PDB file of N, CA and C in Angstrom:
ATOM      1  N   UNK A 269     164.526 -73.602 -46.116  1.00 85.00           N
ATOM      2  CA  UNK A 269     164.329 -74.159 -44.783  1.00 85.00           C
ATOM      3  C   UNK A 269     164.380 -73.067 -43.713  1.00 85.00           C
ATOM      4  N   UNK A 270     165.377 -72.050 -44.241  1.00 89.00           N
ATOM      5  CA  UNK A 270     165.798 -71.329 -42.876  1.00 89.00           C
ATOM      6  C   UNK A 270     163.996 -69.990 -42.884  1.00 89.00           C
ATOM      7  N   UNK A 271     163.292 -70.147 -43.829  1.00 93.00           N
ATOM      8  CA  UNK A 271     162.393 -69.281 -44.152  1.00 93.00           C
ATOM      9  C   UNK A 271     161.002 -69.772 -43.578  1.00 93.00           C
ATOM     10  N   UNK A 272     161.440 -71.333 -43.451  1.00 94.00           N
ATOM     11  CA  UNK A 272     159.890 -71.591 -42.438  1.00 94.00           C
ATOM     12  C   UNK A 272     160.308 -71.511 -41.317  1.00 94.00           C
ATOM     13  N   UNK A 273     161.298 -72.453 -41.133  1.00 92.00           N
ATOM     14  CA  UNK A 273     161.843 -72.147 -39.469  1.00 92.00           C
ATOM     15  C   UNK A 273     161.460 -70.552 -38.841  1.00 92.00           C
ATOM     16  N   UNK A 274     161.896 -69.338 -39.648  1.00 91.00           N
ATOM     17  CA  UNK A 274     161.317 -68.082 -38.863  1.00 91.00           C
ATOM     18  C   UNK A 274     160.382 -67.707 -38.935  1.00 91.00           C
ATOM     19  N   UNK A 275     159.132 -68.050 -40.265  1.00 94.00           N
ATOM     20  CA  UNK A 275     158.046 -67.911 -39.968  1.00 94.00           C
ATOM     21  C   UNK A 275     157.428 -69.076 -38.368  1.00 94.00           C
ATOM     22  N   UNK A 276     157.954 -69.715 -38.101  1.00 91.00           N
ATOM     23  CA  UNK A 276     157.681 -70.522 -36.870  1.00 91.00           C
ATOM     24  C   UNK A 276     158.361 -70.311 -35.843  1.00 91.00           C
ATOM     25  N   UNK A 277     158.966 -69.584 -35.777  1.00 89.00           N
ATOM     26  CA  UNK A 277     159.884 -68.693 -34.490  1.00 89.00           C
ATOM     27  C   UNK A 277     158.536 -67.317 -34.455  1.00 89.00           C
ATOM     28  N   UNK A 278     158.947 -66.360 -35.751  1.00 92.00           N
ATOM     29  CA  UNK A 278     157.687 -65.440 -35.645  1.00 92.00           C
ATOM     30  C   UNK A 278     156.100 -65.577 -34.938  1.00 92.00           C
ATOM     31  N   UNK A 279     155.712 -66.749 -35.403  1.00 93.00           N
ATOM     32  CA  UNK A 279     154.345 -66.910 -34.745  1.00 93.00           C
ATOM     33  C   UNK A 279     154.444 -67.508 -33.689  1.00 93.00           C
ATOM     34  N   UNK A 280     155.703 -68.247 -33.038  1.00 89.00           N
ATOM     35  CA  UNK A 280     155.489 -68.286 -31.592  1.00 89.00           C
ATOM     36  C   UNK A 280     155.990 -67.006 -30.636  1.00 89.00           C
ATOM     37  N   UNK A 281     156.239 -66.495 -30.828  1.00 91.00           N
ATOM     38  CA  UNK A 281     157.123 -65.257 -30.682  1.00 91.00           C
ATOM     39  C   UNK A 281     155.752 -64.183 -30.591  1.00 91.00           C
ATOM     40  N   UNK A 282     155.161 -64.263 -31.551  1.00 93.00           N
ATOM     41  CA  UNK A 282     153.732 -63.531 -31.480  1.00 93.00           C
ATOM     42  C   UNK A 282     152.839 -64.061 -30.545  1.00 93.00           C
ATOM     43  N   UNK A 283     151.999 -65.242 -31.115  1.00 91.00           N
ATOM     44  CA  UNK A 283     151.677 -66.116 -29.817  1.00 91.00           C
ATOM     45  C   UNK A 283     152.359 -66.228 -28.535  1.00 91.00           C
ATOM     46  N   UNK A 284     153.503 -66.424 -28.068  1.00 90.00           N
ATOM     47  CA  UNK A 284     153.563 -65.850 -26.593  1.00 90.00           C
ATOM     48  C   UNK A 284     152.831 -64.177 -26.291  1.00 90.00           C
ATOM     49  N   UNK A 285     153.096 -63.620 -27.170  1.00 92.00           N
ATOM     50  CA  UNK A 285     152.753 -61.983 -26.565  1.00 92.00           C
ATOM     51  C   UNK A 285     151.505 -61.297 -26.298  1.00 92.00           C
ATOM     52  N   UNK A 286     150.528 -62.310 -27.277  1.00 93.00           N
ATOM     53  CA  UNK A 286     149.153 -62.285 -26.995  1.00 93.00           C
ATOM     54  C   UNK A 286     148.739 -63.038 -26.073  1.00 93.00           C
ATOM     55  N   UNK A 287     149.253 -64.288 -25.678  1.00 90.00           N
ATOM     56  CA  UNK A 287     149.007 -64.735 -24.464  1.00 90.00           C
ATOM     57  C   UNK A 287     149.559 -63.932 -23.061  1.00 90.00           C
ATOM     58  N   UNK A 288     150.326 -63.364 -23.669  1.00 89.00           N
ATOM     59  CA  UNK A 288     150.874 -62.602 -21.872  1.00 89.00           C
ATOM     60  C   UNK A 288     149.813 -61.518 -21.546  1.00 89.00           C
ATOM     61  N   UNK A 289     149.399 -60.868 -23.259  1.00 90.00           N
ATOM     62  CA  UNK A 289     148.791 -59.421 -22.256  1.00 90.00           C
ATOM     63  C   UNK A 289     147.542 -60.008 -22.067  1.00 90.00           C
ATOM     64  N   UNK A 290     147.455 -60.967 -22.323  1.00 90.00           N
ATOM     65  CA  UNK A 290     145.820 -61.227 -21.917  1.00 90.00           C
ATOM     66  C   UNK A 290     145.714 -62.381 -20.676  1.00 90.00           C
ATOM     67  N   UNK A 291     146.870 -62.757 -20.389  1.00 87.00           N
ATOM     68  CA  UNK A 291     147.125 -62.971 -18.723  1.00 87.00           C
ATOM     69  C   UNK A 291     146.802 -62.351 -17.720  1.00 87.00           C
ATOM     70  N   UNK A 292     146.062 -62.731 -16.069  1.00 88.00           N
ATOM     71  CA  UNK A 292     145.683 -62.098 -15.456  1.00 88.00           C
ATOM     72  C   UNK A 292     146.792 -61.237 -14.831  1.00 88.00           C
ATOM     73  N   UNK A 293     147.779 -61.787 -14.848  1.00 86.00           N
ATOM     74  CA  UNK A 293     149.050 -60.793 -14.209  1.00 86.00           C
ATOM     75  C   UNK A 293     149.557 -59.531 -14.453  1.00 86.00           C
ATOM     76  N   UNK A 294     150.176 -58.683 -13.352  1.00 89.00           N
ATOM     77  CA  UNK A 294     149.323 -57.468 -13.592  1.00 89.00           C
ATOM     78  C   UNK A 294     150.306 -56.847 -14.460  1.00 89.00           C
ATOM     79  N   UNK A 295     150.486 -55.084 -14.699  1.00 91.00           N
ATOM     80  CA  UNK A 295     150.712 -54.706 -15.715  1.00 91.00           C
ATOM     81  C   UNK A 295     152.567 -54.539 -16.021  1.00 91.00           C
ATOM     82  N   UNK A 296     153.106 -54.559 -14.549  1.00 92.00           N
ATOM     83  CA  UNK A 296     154.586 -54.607 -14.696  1.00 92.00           C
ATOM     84  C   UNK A 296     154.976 -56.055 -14.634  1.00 92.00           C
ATOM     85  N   UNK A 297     154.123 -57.036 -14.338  1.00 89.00           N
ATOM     86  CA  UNK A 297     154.642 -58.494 -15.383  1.00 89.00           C
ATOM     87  C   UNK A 297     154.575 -58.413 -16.467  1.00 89.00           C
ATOM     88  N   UNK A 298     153.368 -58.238 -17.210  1.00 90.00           N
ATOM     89  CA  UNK A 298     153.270 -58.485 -17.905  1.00 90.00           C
ATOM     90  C   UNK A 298     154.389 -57.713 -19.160  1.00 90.00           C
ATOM     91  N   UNK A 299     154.911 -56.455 -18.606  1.00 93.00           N
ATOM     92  CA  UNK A 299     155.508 -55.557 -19.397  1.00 93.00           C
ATOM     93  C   UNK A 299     157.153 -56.495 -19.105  1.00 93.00           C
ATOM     94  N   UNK A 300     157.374 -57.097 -18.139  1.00 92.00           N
ATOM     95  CA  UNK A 300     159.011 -57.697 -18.185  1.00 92.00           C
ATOM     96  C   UNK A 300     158.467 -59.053 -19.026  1.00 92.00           C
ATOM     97  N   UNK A 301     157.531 -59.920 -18.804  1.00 90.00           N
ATOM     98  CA  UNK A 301     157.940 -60.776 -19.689  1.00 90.00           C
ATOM     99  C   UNK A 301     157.714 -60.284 -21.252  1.00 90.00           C
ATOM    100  N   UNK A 302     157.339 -59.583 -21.491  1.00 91.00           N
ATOM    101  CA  UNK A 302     156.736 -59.353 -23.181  1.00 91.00           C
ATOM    102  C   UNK A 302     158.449 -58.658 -23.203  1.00 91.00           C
ATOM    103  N   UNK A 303     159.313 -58.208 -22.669  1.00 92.00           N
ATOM    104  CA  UNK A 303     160.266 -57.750 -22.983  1.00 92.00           C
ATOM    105  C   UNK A 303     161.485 -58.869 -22.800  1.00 92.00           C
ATOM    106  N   UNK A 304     161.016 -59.577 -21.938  1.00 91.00           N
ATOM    107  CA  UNK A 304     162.020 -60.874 -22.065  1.00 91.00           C
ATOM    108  C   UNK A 304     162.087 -61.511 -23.307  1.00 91.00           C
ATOM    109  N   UNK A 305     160.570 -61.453 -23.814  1.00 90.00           N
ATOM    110  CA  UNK A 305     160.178 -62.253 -25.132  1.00 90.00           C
ATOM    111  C   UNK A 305     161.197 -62.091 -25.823  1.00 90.00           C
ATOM    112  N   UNK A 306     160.922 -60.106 -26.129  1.00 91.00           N
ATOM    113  CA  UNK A 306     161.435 -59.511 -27.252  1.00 91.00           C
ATOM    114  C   UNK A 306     162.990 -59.443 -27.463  1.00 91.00           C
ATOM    115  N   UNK A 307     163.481 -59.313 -26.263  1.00 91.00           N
ATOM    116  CA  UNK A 307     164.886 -59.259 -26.382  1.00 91.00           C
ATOM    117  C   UNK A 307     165.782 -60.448 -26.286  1.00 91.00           C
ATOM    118  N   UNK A 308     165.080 -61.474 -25.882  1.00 89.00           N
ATOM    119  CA  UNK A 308     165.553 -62.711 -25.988  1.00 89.00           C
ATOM    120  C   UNK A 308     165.036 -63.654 -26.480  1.00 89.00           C
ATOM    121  N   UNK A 309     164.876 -63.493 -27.809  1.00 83.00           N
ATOM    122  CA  UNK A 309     163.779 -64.617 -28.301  1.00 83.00           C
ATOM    123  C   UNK A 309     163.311 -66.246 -27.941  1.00 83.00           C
ATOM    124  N   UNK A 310     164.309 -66.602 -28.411  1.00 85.00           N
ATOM    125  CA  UNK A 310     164.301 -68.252 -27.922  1.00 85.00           C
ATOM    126  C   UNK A 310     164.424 -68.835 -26.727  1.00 85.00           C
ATOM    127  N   UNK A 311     165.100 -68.066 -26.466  1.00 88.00           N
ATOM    128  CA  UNK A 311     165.347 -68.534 -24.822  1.00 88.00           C
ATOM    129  C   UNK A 311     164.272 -68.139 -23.674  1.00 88.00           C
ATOM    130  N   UNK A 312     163.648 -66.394 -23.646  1.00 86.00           N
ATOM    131  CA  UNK A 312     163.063 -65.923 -23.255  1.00 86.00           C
ATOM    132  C   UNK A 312     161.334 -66.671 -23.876  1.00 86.00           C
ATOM    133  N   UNK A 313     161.665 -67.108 -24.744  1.00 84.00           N
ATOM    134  CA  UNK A 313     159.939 -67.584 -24.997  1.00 84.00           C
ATOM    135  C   UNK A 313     160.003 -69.193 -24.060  1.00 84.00           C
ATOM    136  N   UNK A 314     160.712 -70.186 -24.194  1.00 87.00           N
ATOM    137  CA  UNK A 314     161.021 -70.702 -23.383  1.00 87.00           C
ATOM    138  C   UNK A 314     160.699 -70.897 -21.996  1.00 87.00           C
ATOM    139  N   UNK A 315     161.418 -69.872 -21.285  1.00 87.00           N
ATOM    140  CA  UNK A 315     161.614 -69.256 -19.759  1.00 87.00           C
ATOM    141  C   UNK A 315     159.926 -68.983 -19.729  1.00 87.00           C
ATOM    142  N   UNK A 316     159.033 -68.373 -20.912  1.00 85.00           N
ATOM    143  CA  UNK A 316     158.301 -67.728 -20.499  1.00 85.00           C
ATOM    144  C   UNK A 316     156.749 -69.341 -20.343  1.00 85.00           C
ATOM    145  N   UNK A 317     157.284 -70.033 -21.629  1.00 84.00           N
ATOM    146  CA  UNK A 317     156.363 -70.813 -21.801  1.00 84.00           C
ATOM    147  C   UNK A 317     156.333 -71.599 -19.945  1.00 84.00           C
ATOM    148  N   UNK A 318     157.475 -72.329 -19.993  1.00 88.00           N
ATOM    149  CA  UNK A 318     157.554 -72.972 -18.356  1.00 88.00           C
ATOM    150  C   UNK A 318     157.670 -72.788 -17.062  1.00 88.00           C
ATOM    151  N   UNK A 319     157.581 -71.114 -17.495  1.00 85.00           N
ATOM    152  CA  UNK A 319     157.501 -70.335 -15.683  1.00 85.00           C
ATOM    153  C   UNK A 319     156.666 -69.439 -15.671  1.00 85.00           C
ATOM    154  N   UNK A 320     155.962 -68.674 -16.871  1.00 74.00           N
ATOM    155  CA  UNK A 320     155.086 -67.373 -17.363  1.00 74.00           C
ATOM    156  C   UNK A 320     154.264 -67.520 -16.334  1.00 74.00           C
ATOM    157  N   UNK A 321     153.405 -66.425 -16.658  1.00 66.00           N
ATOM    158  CA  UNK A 321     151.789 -66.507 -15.853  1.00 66.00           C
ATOM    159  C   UNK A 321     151.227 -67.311 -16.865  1.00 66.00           C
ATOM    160  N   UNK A 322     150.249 -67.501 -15.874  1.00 65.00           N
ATOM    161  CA  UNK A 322     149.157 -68.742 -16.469  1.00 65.00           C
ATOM    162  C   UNK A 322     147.865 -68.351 -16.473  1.00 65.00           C
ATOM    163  N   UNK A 323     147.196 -68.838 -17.443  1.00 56.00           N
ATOM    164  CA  UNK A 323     146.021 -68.169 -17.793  1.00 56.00           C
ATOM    165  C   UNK A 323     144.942 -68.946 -16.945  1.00 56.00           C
ATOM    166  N   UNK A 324     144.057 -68.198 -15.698  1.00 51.00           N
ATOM    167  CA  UNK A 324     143.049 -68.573 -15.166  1.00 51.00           C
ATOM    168  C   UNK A 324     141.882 -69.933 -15.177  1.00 51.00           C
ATOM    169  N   UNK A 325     142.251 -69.484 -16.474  1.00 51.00           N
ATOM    170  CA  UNK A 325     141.249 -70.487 -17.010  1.00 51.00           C
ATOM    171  C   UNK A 325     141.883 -72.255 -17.566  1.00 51.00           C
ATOM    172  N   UNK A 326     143.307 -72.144 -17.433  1.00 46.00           N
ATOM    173  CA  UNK A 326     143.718 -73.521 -17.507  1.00 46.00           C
ATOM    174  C   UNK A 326     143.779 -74.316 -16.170  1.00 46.00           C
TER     175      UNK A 326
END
């Protein structure tokens, strides 16, 4: 159990990070949230999903 659960932490964890750098926001956002990601996983993906930049096109 505990082995899918982190493959599903991992790919959201990834998936946030490809969504940030390809956010229009510029390059020192984008560098604090991808580091919020990283250093705070769960919480920081979180924070990032319901306050992040947002992609233009949504």
């Amino acid at each position: 159990m505990e082995f899918i659960l982190g493959i599903i932490h991992l790919a959201l964890i990834i998936w946030a990070l490809i969504n940030i750098f390809q956010s229009p926001a510029g390059t020192g956002a984008k560098v604090l949230w991808a580091l919020l990601v990283i250093i705070f996983p769960i919480v920081g993906f979180l924070i990032w999903f319901f306050a992040g930049p947002k992609s233009a096109t949504a």
